[in-house]
Amino acid sequence: MLELLVILVCAGILVSGVLAMCLGNLLAAMISAGLASLFAAVSYVLLAAPDVAMAEAAIGSGLATLIFLYTMRRTGGGREP
C-alpha cells in the first residue's frame, strides 16, 4: 500500500513539473513548481526521511516560492513595460 502511495505522489511531482514548464502564465507556473516541491516533501515523509522532508518543505516549497513571488512583484510580474 505504501508503494502505491509513493508512486502516486511521484506522479504528482511529474505532473506538477510538466505543468510548470507548459503553463504560459508565470504565476501559475511558479505555483506549480512549488507544488512539485511540496509533493517531494510528502514523498520524503513516506520514505521515512522526516529531516529531509522538513528541509524540502521549508526551503523548496516555502522560501523559494516566496522569493519568486517577491521577485515577480518587484519586477512587474514579467510584463512588458
Short mmCIF file of N, CA and C in Angstrom, two decimals, residues 1 4 10 12 14 22 28 31 34-35 40 44-47 56 58 61 65-66 70-71 73 78:
data_model
loop_
_atom_site.label_atom_id
_atom_site.label_comp_id
_atom_site.label_asym_id
_atom_site.label_seq_id
_atom_site.Cartn_x
_atom_site.Cartn_y
_atom_site.Cartn_z
N MET A 1 0.82 -1.20 0.00
CA MET A 1 0.00 0.00 0.00
C MET A 1 0.86 1.26 0.00
N LEU A 4 2.23 2.06 -3.48
CA LEU A 4 1.26 2.70 -4.35
C LEU A 4 1.14 4.19 -4.03
N CYS A 10 4.83 10.55 -6.54
CA CYS A 10 5.85 10.79 -7.56
C CYS A 10 5.21 11.18 -8.89
N GLY A 12 2.48 12.86 -9.06
CA GLY A 12 2.12 14.26 -8.82
C GLY A 12 3.30 15.19 -9.03
N LEU A 14 5.78 14.66 -11.14
CA LEU A 14 5.97 14.74 -12.59
C LEU A 14 4.93 15.63 -13.26
N CYS A 22 4.92 24.00 -19.03
CA CYS A 22 4.00 24.23 -20.14
C CYS A 22 3.07 25.42 -19.94
N ALA A 28 1.20 31.06 -12.38
CA ALA A 28 0.70 29.68 -12.31
C ALA A 28 1.85 28.68 -12.43
N ILE A 31 3.69 28.59 -9.08
CA ILE A 31 2.93 27.88 -8.06
C ILE A 31 2.98 26.37 -8.33
N GLY A 34 6.24 25.10 -7.06
CA GLY A 34 6.18 24.98 -5.60
C GLY A 34 5.41 23.75 -5.18
N LEU A 35 4.37 23.42 -5.93
CA LEU A 35 3.59 22.23 -5.65
C LEU A 35 4.42 20.96 -5.88
N ALA A 40 7.39 16.52 -3.31
CA ALA A 40 8.67 15.89 -2.97
C ALA A 40 8.81 15.76 -1.46
N TYR A 44 9.26 12.30 0.76
CA TYR A 44 10.32 12.05 1.74
C TYR A 44 9.74 11.58 3.07
N VAL A 45 8.59 12.12 3.46
CA VAL A 45 7.95 11.67 4.69
C VAL A 45 7.52 10.21 4.54
N LEU A 46 6.95 9.87 3.39
CA LEU A 46 6.52 8.49 3.16
C LEU A 46 7.70 7.52 3.14
N LEU A 47 8.85 8.00 2.71
CA LEU A 47 10.04 7.15 2.65
C LEU A 47 10.86 7.20 3.93
N GLU A 56 13.08 20.24 2.71
CA GLU A 56 12.47 20.44 1.40
C GLU A 56 11.23 21.32 1.50
N ALA A 58 10.53 23.52 3.87
CA ALA A 58 10.88 24.88 4.28
C ALA A 58 11.57 25.65 3.17
N SER A 61 9.57 24.44 -0.97
CA SER A 61 8.19 24.90 -1.13
C SER A 61 8.00 26.31 -0.60
N THR A 65 9.46 29.69 -3.18
CA THR A 65 8.22 30.24 -3.73
C THR A 65 8.04 31.69 -3.29
N LEU A 66 8.33 31.99 -2.04
CA LEU A 66 8.21 33.37 -1.57
C LEU A 66 9.19 34.30 -2.27
N TYR A 70 8.08 37.47 -4.53
CA TYR A 70 8.63 38.80 -4.25
C TYR A 70 9.31 39.37 -5.50
N THR A 71 10.06 38.53 -6.19
CA THR A 71 10.74 38.98 -7.41
C THR A 71 9.73 39.37 -8.48
N ARG A 73 6.74 40.47 -7.99
CA ARG A 73 6.11 41.72 -7.57
C ARG A 73 7.02 42.92 -7.83
N GLY A 78 6.78 40.04 -14.91
CA GLY A 78 7.16 39.56 -16.23
C GLY A 78 6.45 40.26 -17.36
#
